[in-house]
Amino acid sequence: MADQKLLPGDVHRHHLPATETTPAPALALRELPRRRLFGGRLLRRAVTNSTAILLLLAAWEVLPRLGVVDPVFVPPLSENLVAWYDLLVGGQLPEHLEASLARSLSGFGLAIVLAIPLGLLIGWYKPVADFLTPLLELFRNTSAVALLPVFTLILGIGETTKVTFVLYACAWPILLNTISGVKTVEPLLIKSARSMGLGPVRLFQKVILPAAVPTIFTGVRLAGAYSILVLLFAEMVGAKAGLGYLILDTQSSFRIPDMYAGIITISVLGLLFNLLLVGVERRFSTWRTT
């Protein structure tokens, strides 16, 4: 059929530029291969990263059932997960988890508040470093677990002992990594900043602290793991609640699946805590080039 007669001001669709007549679905189709490629990479990475864990879980389920390991002492994973669910529904697991989290986060938070400023002070001011370094070298080589009886004798068996014990254990990786982060800043950066007229305060704020952030967060991540591990020892002494108490109590009463349920909870908690700290580190390290 012939085209209708155009009136003044009318525009025929054939007179439009090609870009304006290109349908939107065609543009989406052009991006489809890129999206599929990106999604395939993410899937392969996820499979690669989780293969070892999946094999471990499969072995945990299969080997006890085949009799390779004694199922009395190492029950299949499915039985442990059932025990974990029963503890969760019964309210025991949330109670112990809440007690452990309160102690762990309290000690961990206090360690960050105290150790980072002290580490910055020691790393930046040489007189302070010269005065405190011998004392730090003395205590850094003393195991926190070995000092648990001392904490118990001085502070008793209450909550103060457990929080202080976590604080002591977490403070060292944060403190030492903060000192290292300040002392290992590229000297050329400091000279360049001073040549541009930055004073000591601005130099520390604009150069030293940002450059030390990655090393500081390494210490914070280590301390996050310590805050959970050392708490288990503290909760095995005079505690009435907590994951450490749960594990010790179920082991002594020979409730082996419940014991593994507590261990699984600690492992998952540590993994989630580490992922959270990694996310915070990326948030505060966005200035770095990759």
PDB file of C-alpha atoms in Angstrom:
ATOM      1  CA  MET A   1       0.000   0.000   0.000  1.00  0.00           C
ATOM      2  CA  ALA A   2       1.317   3.425  -0.895  1.00  0.00           C
ATOM      3  CA  ASP A   3       2.319   5.780   1.878  1.00  0.00           C
ATOM      4  CA  GLN A   4      -0.150   8.486   2.785  1.00  0.00           C
ATOM      5  CA  LYS A   5       0.577  12.029   1.710  1.00  0.00           C
ATOM      6  CA  LEU A   6       2.693  13.873   4.248  1.00  0.00           C
ATOM      7  CA  LEU A   7       1.489  17.123   5.662  1.00  0.00           C
ATOM      8  CA  PRO A   8       3.847  20.004   6.466  1.00  0.00           C
ATOM      9  CA  GLY A   9       5.800  19.184   9.639  1.00  0.00           C
ATOM     10  CA  ASP A  10       5.229  15.418   9.413  1.00  0.00           C
ATOM     11  CA  VAL A  11       8.203  13.060   9.506  1.00  0.00           C
ATOM     12  CA  HIS A  12       8.183   9.633   7.873  1.00  0.00           C
ATOM     13  CA  ARG A  13       9.710   6.778   9.855  1.00  0.00           C
ATOM     14  CA  HIS A  14      12.171   6.117   6.996  1.00  0.00           C
ATOM     15  CA  HIS A  15      13.547   9.646   7.435  1.00  0.00           C
ATOM     16  CA  LEU A  16      14.544   9.025  11.049  1.00  0.00           C
ATOM     17  CA  PRO A  17      18.197   8.192  11.933  1.00  0.00           C
ATOM     18  CA  ALA A  18      18.995   4.538  12.255  1.00  0.00           C
ATOM     19  CA  THR A  19      19.760   4.817  15.978  1.00  0.00           C
ATOM     20  CA  GLU A  20      16.246   6.080  16.707  1.00  0.00           C
ATOM     21  CA  THR A  21      14.580   3.218  14.873  1.00  0.00           C
ATOM     22  CA  THR A  22      16.692   0.501  16.544  1.00  0.00           C
ATOM     23  CA  PRO A  23      14.393  -1.442  18.873  1.00  0.00           C
ATOM     24  CA  ALA A  24      15.354  -1.688  22.558  1.00  0.00           C
ATOM     25  CA  PRO A  25      15.350  -5.519  22.572  1.00  0.00           C
ATOM     26  CA  ALA A  26      18.165  -5.482  20.006  1.00  0.00           C
ATOM     27  CA  LEU A  27      20.342  -3.457  22.390  1.00  0.00           C
ATOM     28  CA  ALA A  28      19.607  -5.890  25.185  1.00  0.00           C
ATOM     29  CA  LEU A  29      20.585  -8.804  22.963  1.00  0.00           C
ATOM     30  CA  ARG A  30      23.976  -7.185  22.318  1.00  0.00           C
ATOM     31  CA  GLU A  31      24.654  -7.131  26.081  1.00  0.00           C
ATOM     32  CA  LEU A  32      23.458 -10.697  26.604  1.00  0.00           C
ATOM     33  CA  PRO A  33      26.762 -12.436  25.695  1.00  0.00           C
ATOM     34  CA  ARG A  34      28.649 -10.161  28.107  1.00  0.00           C
ATOM     35  CA  ARG A  35      26.229 -10.897  30.926  1.00  0.00           C
ATOM     36  CA  ARG A  36      26.422 -14.620  30.252  1.00  0.00           C
ATOM     37  CA  LEU A  37      30.230 -14.471  30.264  1.00  0.00           C
ATOM     38  CA  PHE A  38      30.286 -12.560  33.553  1.00  0.00           C
ATOM     39  CA  GLY A  39      27.741 -14.928  35.114  1.00  0.00           C
ATOM     40  CA  GLY A  40      29.744 -17.941  33.931  1.00  0.00           C
ATOM     41  CA  ARG A  41      32.885 -16.591  35.546  1.00  0.00           C
ATOM     42  CA  LEU A  42      31.101 -16.031  38.841  1.00  0.00           C
ATOM     43  CA  LEU A  43      29.657 -19.550  38.733  1.00  0.00           C
ATOM     44  CA  ARG A  44      33.041 -21.127  38.002  1.00  0.00           C
ATOM     45  CA  ARG A  45      34.656 -19.121  40.792  1.00  0.00           C
ATOM     46  CA  ALA A  46      31.945 -20.137  43.258  1.00  0.00           C
ATOM     47  CA  VAL A  47      32.300 -23.809  42.304  1.00  0.00           C
ATOM     48  CA  THR A  48      36.103 -23.668  42.573  1.00  0.00           C
ATOM     49  CA  ASN A  49      36.045 -21.964  45.966  1.00  0.00           C
ATOM     50  CA  SER A  50      33.475 -24.341  47.445  1.00  0.00           C
ATOM     51  CA  THR A  51      34.766 -27.634  46.032  1.00  0.00           C
ATOM     52  CA  ALA A  52      37.077 -28.426  48.958  1.00  0.00           C
ATOM     53  CA  ILE A  53      34.351 -27.651  51.512  1.00  0.00           C
ATOM     54  CA  LEU A  54      31.791 -29.763  49.671  1.00  0.00           C
ATOM     55  CA  LEU A  55      34.239 -32.680  49.512  1.00  0.00           C
ATOM     56  CA  LEU A  56      34.881 -32.375  53.252  1.00  0.00           C
ATOM     57  CA  LEU A  57      31.166 -32.382  54.019  1.00  0.00           C
ATOM     58  CA  ALA A  58      30.603 -35.351  51.726  1.00  0.00           C
ATOM     59  CA  ALA A  59      33.420 -37.284  53.399  1.00  0.00           C
ATOM     60  CA  TRP A  60      31.958 -36.412  56.807  1.00  0.00           C
ATOM     61  CA  GLU A  61      28.659 -37.953  55.751  1.00  0.00           C
ATOM     62  CA  VAL A  62      29.943 -41.003  53.884  1.00  0.00           C
ATOM     63  CA  LEU A  63      32.970 -42.218  55.861  1.00  0.00           C
ATOM     64  CA  PRO A  64      31.128 -42.854  59.159  1.00  0.00           C
ATOM     65  CA  ARG A  65      28.377 -44.721  57.310  1.00  0.00           C
ATOM     66  CA  LEU A  66      30.967 -46.924  55.577  1.00  0.00           C
ATOM     67  CA  GLY A  67      32.672 -47.672  58.884  1.00  0.00           C
ATOM     68  CA  VAL A  68      35.942 -46.009  57.897  1.00  0.00           C
ATOM     69  CA  VAL A  69      35.683 -43.925  61.074  1.00  0.00           C
ATOM     70  CA  ASP A  70      33.768 -44.831  64.211  1.00  0.00           C
ATOM     71  CA  PRO A  71      30.265 -43.330  63.877  1.00  0.00           C
ATOM     72  CA  VAL A  72      29.986 -43.218  67.679  1.00  0.00           C
ATOM     73  CA  PHE A  73      32.754 -40.625  67.957  1.00  0.00           C
ATOM     74  CA  VAL A  74      32.319 -39.052  64.499  1.00  0.00           C
ATOM     75  CA  PRO A  75      28.611 -39.229  63.612  1.00  0.00           C
ATOM     76  CA  PRO A  76      27.528 -38.507  60.028  1.00  0.00           C
ATOM     77  CA  LEU A  77      27.007 -34.872  59.184  1.00  0.00           C
ATOM     78  CA  SER A  78      23.252 -35.320  58.794  1.00  0.00           C
ATOM     79  CA  GLU A  79      22.916 -36.513  62.415  1.00  0.00           C
ATOM     80  CA  ASN A  80      24.907 -33.520  63.644  1.00  0.00           C
ATOM     81  CA  LEU A  81      22.707 -31.160  61.651  1.00  0.00           C
ATOM     82  CA  VAL A  82      19.596 -32.759  63.156  1.00  0.00           C
ATOM     83  CA  ALA A  83      21.090 -32.239  66.622  1.00  0.00           C
ATOM     84  CA  TRP A  84      21.869 -28.623  65.689  1.00  0.00           C
ATOM     85  CA  TYR A  85      18.265 -28.068  64.623  1.00  0.00           C
ATOM     86  CA  ASP A  86      16.943 -29.616  67.838  1.00  0.00           C
ATOM     87  CA  LEU A  87      19.171 -27.306  69.910  1.00  0.00           C
ATOM     88  CA  LEU A  88      17.977 -24.348  67.866  1.00  0.00           C
ATOM     89  CA  VAL A  89      14.278 -25.174  68.215  1.00  0.00           C
ATOM     90  CA  GLY A  90      14.700 -26.020  71.897  1.00  0.00           C
ATOM     91  CA  GLY A  91      16.194 -22.591  72.587  1.00  0.00           C
ATOM     92  CA  GLN A  92      19.500 -23.866  73.988  1.00  0.00           C
ATOM     93  CA  LEU A  93      21.612 -22.851  71.009  1.00  0.00           C
ATOM     94  CA  PRO A  94      20.355 -19.230  70.848  1.00  0.00           C
ATOM     95  CA  GLU A  95      21.014 -18.866  74.581  1.00  0.00           C
ATOM     96  CA  HIS A  96      24.607 -20.092  74.345  1.00  0.00           C
ATOM     97  CA  LEU A  97      25.226 -18.171  71.137  1.00  0.00           C
ATOM     98  CA  GLU A  98      23.968 -14.917  72.642  1.00  0.00           C
ATOM     99  CA  ALA A  99      26.229 -15.315  75.685  1.00  0.00           C
ATOM    100  CA  SER A 100      29.302 -16.013  73.541  1.00  0.00           C
ATOM    101  CA  LEU A 101      28.603 -13.164  71.130  1.00  0.00           C
ATOM    102  CA  ALA A 102      28.178 -10.672  73.964  1.00  0.00           C
ATOM    103  CA  ARG A 103      31.533 -11.624  75.501  1.00  0.00           C
ATOM    104  CA  SER A 104      33.373 -11.895  72.206  1.00  0.00           C
ATOM    105  CA  LEU A 105      32.140  -8.609  70.753  1.00  0.00           C
ATOM    106  CA  SER A 106      32.755  -6.752  74.024  1.00  0.00           C
ATOM    107  CA  GLY A 107      36.378  -7.861  74.249  1.00  0.00           C
ATOM    108  CA  PHE A 108      36.934  -7.403  70.522  1.00  0.00           C
ATOM    109  CA  GLY A 109      35.450  -3.899  70.520  1.00  0.00           C
ATOM    110  CA  LEU A 110      37.509  -2.818  73.523  1.00  0.00           C
ATOM    111  CA  ALA A 111      40.645  -4.183  71.862  1.00  0.00           C
ATOM    112  CA  ILE A 112      40.005  -2.062  68.754  1.00  0.00           C
ATOM    113  CA  VAL A 113      39.318   1.068  70.803  1.00  0.00           C
ATOM    114  CA  LEU A 114      42.473   0.668  72.896  1.00  0.00           C
ATOM    115  CA  ALA A 115      44.995  -1.041  70.609  1.00  0.00           C
ATOM    116  CA  ILE A 116      44.668   1.059  67.436  1.00  0.00           C
ATOM    117  CA  PRO A 117      45.350   4.463  69.078  1.00  0.00           C
ATOM    118  CA  LEU A 118      48.178   2.968  71.125  1.00  0.00           C
ATOM    119  CA  GLY A 119      49.677   1.354  68.030  1.00  0.00           C
ATOM    120  CA  LEU A 120      49.481   4.619  66.087  1.00  0.00           C
ATOM    121  CA  LEU A 121      51.160   6.416  68.969  1.00  0.00           C
ATOM    122  CA  ILE A 122      53.961   3.863  69.259  1.00  0.00           C
ATOM    123  CA  GLY A 123      54.511   3.677  65.523  1.00  0.00           C
ATOM    124  CA  TRP A 124      54.581   7.450  64.974  1.00  0.00           C
ATOM    125  CA  TYR A 125      56.452   8.779  68.041  1.00  0.00           C
ATOM    126  CA  LYS A 126      59.876   7.259  68.555  1.00  0.00           C
ATOM    127  CA  PRO A 127      60.255   8.220  72.251  1.00  0.00           C
ATOM    128  CA  VAL A 128      57.040   6.360  73.077  1.00  0.00           C
ATOM    129  CA  ALA A 129      58.225   3.361  71.047  1.00  0.00           C
ATOM    130  CA  ASP A 130      61.593   3.303  72.823  1.00  0.00           C
ATOM    131  CA  PHE A 131      59.858   3.401  76.201  1.00  0.00           C
ATOM    132  CA  LEU A 132      57.219   0.703  75.569  1.00  0.00           C
ATOM    133  CA  THR A 133      58.945  -1.699  73.153  1.00  0.00           C
ATOM    134  CA  PRO A 134      60.787  -3.760  75.851  1.00  0.00           C
ATOM    135  CA  LEU A 135      57.502  -4.244  77.717  1.00  0.00           C
ATOM    136  CA  LEU A 136      55.690  -5.213  74.528  1.00  0.00           C
ATOM    137  CA  GLU A 137      58.364  -7.734  73.605  1.00  0.00           C
ATOM    138  CA  LEU A 138      57.982  -9.322  77.036  1.00  0.00           C
ATOM    139  CA  PHE A 139      54.227  -9.826  76.877  1.00  0.00           C
ATOM    140  CA  ARG A 140      53.801 -10.507  73.149  1.00  0.00           C
ATOM    141  CA  ASN A 141      55.601 -13.844  73.549  1.00  0.00           C
ATOM    142  CA  THR A 142      53.378 -14.944  76.430  1.00  0.00           C
ATOM    143  CA  SER A 143      50.409 -17.054  75.395  1.00  0.00           C
ATOM    144  CA  ALA A 144      47.035 -15.675  76.372  1.00  0.00           C
ATOM    145  CA  VAL A 145      45.831 -19.192  77.211  1.00  0.00           C
ATOM    146  CA  ALA A 146      48.732 -19.607  79.628  1.00  0.00           C
ATOM    147  CA  LEU A 147      47.604 -16.450  81.456  1.00  0.00           C
ATOM    148  CA  LEU A 148      43.990 -17.593  81.857  1.00  0.00           C
ATOM    149  CA  PRO A 149      44.624 -18.939  85.386  1.00  0.00           C
ATOM    150  CA  VAL A 150      46.124 -15.571  86.308  1.00  0.00           C
ATOM    151  CA  PHE A 151      43.073 -13.708  85.020  1.00  0.00           C
ATOM    152  CA  THR A 152      40.841 -16.116  86.943  1.00  0.00           C
ATOM    153  CA  LEU A 153      42.769 -15.660  90.199  1.00  0.00           C
ATOM    154  CA  ILE A 154      42.765 -11.864  89.955  1.00  0.00           C
ATOM    155  CA  LEU A 155      39.305 -11.196  88.492  1.00  0.00           C
ATOM    156  CA  GLY A 156      37.372 -14.282  89.556  1.00  0.00           C
ATOM    157  CA  ILE A 157      35.236 -16.483  87.298  1.00  0.00           C
ATOM    158  CA  GLY A 158      32.639 -13.901  86.286  1.00  0.00           C
ATOM    159  CA  GLU A 159      31.995 -12.053  83.055  1.00  0.00           C
ATOM    160  CA  THR A 160      34.808  -9.561  83.694  1.00  0.00           C
ATOM    161  CA  THR A 161      37.405 -12.306  83.407  1.00  0.00           C
ATOM    162  CA  LYS A 162      36.083 -13.587  80.103  1.00  0.00           C
ATOM    163  CA  VAL A 163      35.792 -10.145  78.490  1.00  0.00           C
ATOM    164  CA  THR A 164      39.236  -9.120  79.747  1.00  0.00           C
ATOM    165  CA  PHE A 165      40.725 -12.363  78.500  1.00  0.00           C
ATOM    166  CA  VAL A 166      39.300 -11.779  75.010  1.00  0.00           C
ATOM    167  CA  LEU A 167      40.490  -8.163  75.155  1.00  0.00           C
ATOM    168  CA  TYR A 168      44.041  -9.248  75.978  1.00  0.00           C
ATOM    169  CA  ALA A 169      44.162 -11.868  73.231  1.00  0.00           C
ATOM    170  CA  CYS A 170      42.682  -9.557  70.568  1.00  0.00           C
ATOM    171  CA  ALA A 171      44.787  -6.522  71.457  1.00  0.00           C
ATOM    172  CA  TRP A 172      48.108  -8.002  70.352  1.00  0.00           C
ATOM    173  CA  PRO A 173      47.465  -8.658  66.638  1.00  0.00           C
ATOM    174  CA  ILE A 174      45.768  -5.260  66.309  1.00  0.00           C
ATOM    175  CA  LEU A 175      48.530  -3.445  68.192  1.00  0.00           C
ATOM    176  CA  LEU A 176      51.446  -5.100  66.407  1.00  0.00           C
ATOM    177  CA  ASN A 177      49.926  -4.730  62.942  1.00  0.00           C
ATOM    178  CA  THR A 178      49.092  -1.078  63.607  1.00  0.00           C
ATOM    179  CA  ILE A 179      52.683  -0.384  64.639  1.00  0.00           C
ATOM    180  CA  SER A 180      53.966  -2.222  61.578  1.00  0.00           C
ATOM    181  CA  GLY A 181      51.554  -0.366  59.293  1.00  0.00           C
ATOM    182  CA  VAL A 182      52.755   3.031  60.512  1.00  0.00           C
ATOM    183  CA  LYS A 183      56.449   2.154  60.403  1.00  0.00           C
ATOM    184  CA  THR A 184      56.357   0.635  56.927  1.00  0.00           C
ATOM    185  CA  VAL A 185      54.775   3.592  55.136  1.00  0.00           C
ATOM    186  CA  GLU A 186      56.721   4.421  51.968  1.00  0.00           C
ATOM    187  CA  PRO A 187      59.338   7.044  52.965  1.00  0.00           C
ATOM    188  CA  LEU A 188      58.980   8.731  49.573  1.00  0.00           C
ATOM    189  CA  LEU A 189      55.332   9.485  50.355  1.00  0.00           C
ATOM    190  CA  ILE A 190      56.320  11.153  53.609  1.00  0.00           C
ATOM    191  CA  LYS A 191      59.049  13.225  51.947  1.00  0.00           C
ATOM    192  CA  SER A 192      56.712  14.296  49.166  1.00  0.00           C
ATOM    193  CA  ALA A 193      54.025  15.342  51.644  1.00  0.00           C
ATOM    194  CA  ARG A 194      56.495  17.314  53.727  1.00  0.00           C
ATOM    195  CA  SER A 195      57.845  19.037  50.632  1.00  0.00           C
ATOM    196  CA  MET A 196      54.306  20.258  49.916  1.00  0.00           C
ATOM    197  CA  GLY A 197      54.163  21.904  53.327  1.00  0.00           C
ATOM    198  CA  LEU A 198      52.041  19.436  55.281  1.00  0.00           C
ATOM    199  CA  GLY A 199      52.457  19.738  59.028  1.00  0.00           C
ATOM    200  CA  PRO A 200      52.769  16.762  61.381  1.00  0.00           C
ATOM    201  CA  VAL A 201      49.032  16.540  62.056  1.00  0.00           C
ATOM    202  CA  ARG A 202      47.988  16.815  58.394  1.00  0.00           C
ATOM    203  CA  LEU A 203      50.792  14.461  57.375  1.00  0.00           C
ATOM    204  CA  PHE A 204      49.535  11.848  59.790  1.00  0.00           C
ATOM    205  CA  GLN A 205      45.916  12.353  58.738  1.00  0.00           C
ATOM    206  CA  LYS A 206      46.413  12.431  54.968  1.00  0.00           C
ATOM    207  CA  VAL A 207      49.369  10.088  54.430  1.00  0.00           C
ATOM    208  CA  ILE A 208      50.287   7.867  57.384  1.00  0.00           C
ATOM    209  CA  LEU A 209      46.837   6.736  58.495  1.00  0.00           C
ATOM    210  CA  PRO A 210      45.434   5.908  54.993  1.00  0.00           C
ATOM    211  CA  ALA A 211      48.600   4.013  54.078  1.00  0.00           C
ATOM    212  CA  ALA A 212      48.458   1.984  57.293  1.00  0.00           C
ATOM    213  CA  VAL A 213      44.775   1.019  56.953  1.00  0.00           C
ATOM    214  CA  PRO A 214      45.335  -2.303  55.066  1.00  0.00           C
ATOM    215  CA  THR A 215      47.844  -3.541  57.655  1.00  0.00           C
ATOM    216  CA  ILE A 216      45.625  -2.422  60.516  1.00  0.00           C
ATOM    217  CA  PHE A 217      42.688  -4.355  59.093  1.00  0.00           C
ATOM    218  CA  THR A 218      44.865  -7.439  58.794  1.00  0.00           C
ATOM    219  CA  GLY A 219      45.354  -7.261  62.540  1.00  0.00           C
ATOM    220  CA  VAL A 220      41.647  -6.632  63.085  1.00  0.00           C
ATOM    221  CA  ARG A 221      40.745  -9.731  61.067  1.00  0.00           C
ATOM    222  CA  LEU A 222      43.212 -11.838  63.055  1.00  0.00           C
ATOM    223  CA  ALA A 223      41.778 -10.454  66.267  1.00  0.00           C
ATOM    224  CA  GLY A 224      38.270 -11.310  65.083  1.00  0.00           C
ATOM    225  CA  ALA A 225      39.281 -14.957  64.800  1.00  0.00           C
ATOM    226  CA  TYR A 226      41.048 -14.866  68.174  1.00  0.00           C
ATOM    227  CA  SER A 227      37.990 -13.337  69.852  1.00  0.00           C
ATOM    228  CA  ILE A 228      36.043 -16.522  69.193  1.00  0.00           C
ATOM    229  CA  LEU A 229      38.814 -19.074  69.697  1.00  0.00           C
ATOM    230  CA  VAL A 230      40.157 -17.863  73.032  1.00  0.00           C
ATOM    231  CA  LEU A 231      36.644 -17.339  74.366  1.00  0.00           C
ATOM    232  CA  LEU A 232      36.091 -21.096  74.198  1.00  0.00           C
ATOM    233  CA  PHE A 233      38.861 -21.607  76.740  1.00  0.00           C
ATOM    234  CA  ALA A 234      37.424 -18.949  79.039  1.00  0.00           C
ATOM    235  CA  GLU A 235      33.925 -20.430  78.824  1.00  0.00           C
ATOM    236  CA  MET A 236      35.234 -23.820  79.859  1.00  0.00           C
ATOM    237  CA  VAL A 237      36.186 -22.383  83.254  1.00  0.00           C
ATOM    238  CA  GLY A 238      33.323 -21.435  85.556  1.00  0.00           C
ATOM    239  CA  ALA A 239      30.787 -20.588  82.847  1.00  0.00           C
ATOM    240  CA  LYS A 240      27.134 -21.562  82.855  1.00  0.00           C
ATOM    241  CA  ALA A 241      26.380 -20.520  79.278  1.00  0.00           C
ATOM    242  CA  GLY A 242      28.246 -20.047  76.012  1.00  0.00           C
ATOM    243  CA  LEU A 243      29.368 -22.198  73.105  1.00  0.00           C
ATOM    244  CA  GLY A 244      32.503 -23.286  74.952  1.00  0.00           C
ATOM    245  CA  TYR A 245      30.405 -24.410  77.902  1.00  0.00           C
ATOM    246  CA  LEU A 246      28.022 -26.194  75.508  1.00  0.00           C
ATOM    247  CA  ILE A 247      30.845 -28.135  73.884  1.00  0.00           C
ATOM    248  CA  LEU A 248      32.420 -29.128  77.206  1.00  0.00           C
ATOM    249  CA  ASP A 249      29.086 -30.097  78.768  1.00  0.00           C
ATOM    250  CA  THR A 250      27.944 -32.201  75.811  1.00  0.00           C
ATOM    251  CA  GLN A 251      31.346 -33.897  75.573  1.00  0.00           C
ATOM    252  CA  SER A 252      31.355 -34.829  79.260  1.00  0.00           C
ATOM    253  CA  SER A 253      27.793 -36.185  79.033  1.00  0.00           C
ATOM    254  CA  PHE A 254      28.660 -38.051  75.820  1.00  0.00           C
ATOM    255  CA  ARG A 255      26.116 -36.190  73.664  1.00  0.00           C
ATOM    256  CA  ILE A 256      28.440 -36.302  70.686  1.00  0.00           C
ATOM    257  CA  PRO A 257      26.074 -34.931  67.977  1.00  0.00           C
ATOM    258  CA  ASP A 258      25.283 -31.946  70.230  1.00  0.00           C
ATOM    259  CA  MET A 259      29.005 -31.393  70.703  1.00  0.00           C
ATOM    260  CA  TYR A 260      29.567 -31.277  66.951  1.00  0.00           C
ATOM    261  CA  ALA A 261      26.569 -28.963  66.624  1.00  0.00           C
ATOM    262  CA  GLY A 262      28.388 -26.493  68.870  1.00  0.00           C
ATOM    263  CA  ILE A 263      31.589 -26.867  66.855  1.00  0.00           C
ATOM    264  CA  ILE A 264      29.713 -26.271  63.587  1.00  0.00           C
ATOM    265  CA  THR A 265      28.135 -23.153  65.068  1.00  0.00           C
ATOM    266  CA  ILE A 266      31.532 -21.769  66.024  1.00  0.00           C
ATOM    267  CA  SER A 267      32.930 -22.476  62.559  1.00  0.00           C
ATOM    268  CA  VAL A 268      30.035 -20.763  60.797  1.00  0.00           C
ATOM    269  CA  LEU A 269      30.181 -17.847  63.228  1.00  0.00           C
ATOM    270  CA  GLY A 270      33.891 -17.362  62.580  1.00  0.00           C
ATOM    271  CA  LEU A 271      33.347 -17.482  58.814  1.00  0.00           C
ATOM    272  CA  LEU A 272      30.561 -14.892  58.920  1.00  0.00           C
ATOM    273  CA  PHE A 273      32.594 -12.663  61.217  1.00  0.00           C
ATOM    274  CA  ASN A 274      35.536 -12.786  58.833  1.00  0.00           C
ATOM    275  CA  LEU A 275      33.335 -11.983  55.822  1.00  0.00           C
ATOM    276  CA  LEU A 276      31.916  -9.002  57.703  1.00  0.00           C
ATOM    277  CA  LEU A 277      35.399  -7.693  58.480  1.00  0.00           C
ATOM    278  CA  VAL A 278      36.467  -8.178  54.853  1.00  0.00           C
ATOM    279  CA  GLY A 279      33.497  -6.082  53.750  1.00  0.00           C
ATOM    280  CA  VAL A 280      34.373  -3.332  56.232  1.00  0.00           C
ATOM    281  CA  GLU A 281      37.991  -3.406  55.068  1.00  0.00           C
ATOM    282  CA  ARG A 282      36.920  -2.921  51.449  1.00  0.00           C
ATOM    283  CA  ARG A 283      34.692  -0.049  52.513  1.00  0.00           C
ATOM    284  CA  PHE A 284      37.600   1.769  54.181  1.00  0.00           C
ATOM    285  CA  SER A 285      40.139   0.856  51.486  1.00  0.00           C
ATOM    286  CA  THR A 286      38.240   2.048  48.401  1.00  0.00           C
ATOM    287  CA  TRP A 287      41.001   4.549  47.675  1.00  0.00           C
ATOM    288  CA  ARG A 288      43.419   1.747  46.768  1.00  0.00           C
ATOM    289  CA  THR A 289      43.864   0.745  43.146  1.00  0.00           C
ATOM    290  CA  THR A 290      43.399  -2.882  42.265  1.00  0.00           C
TER     291      THR A 290
END
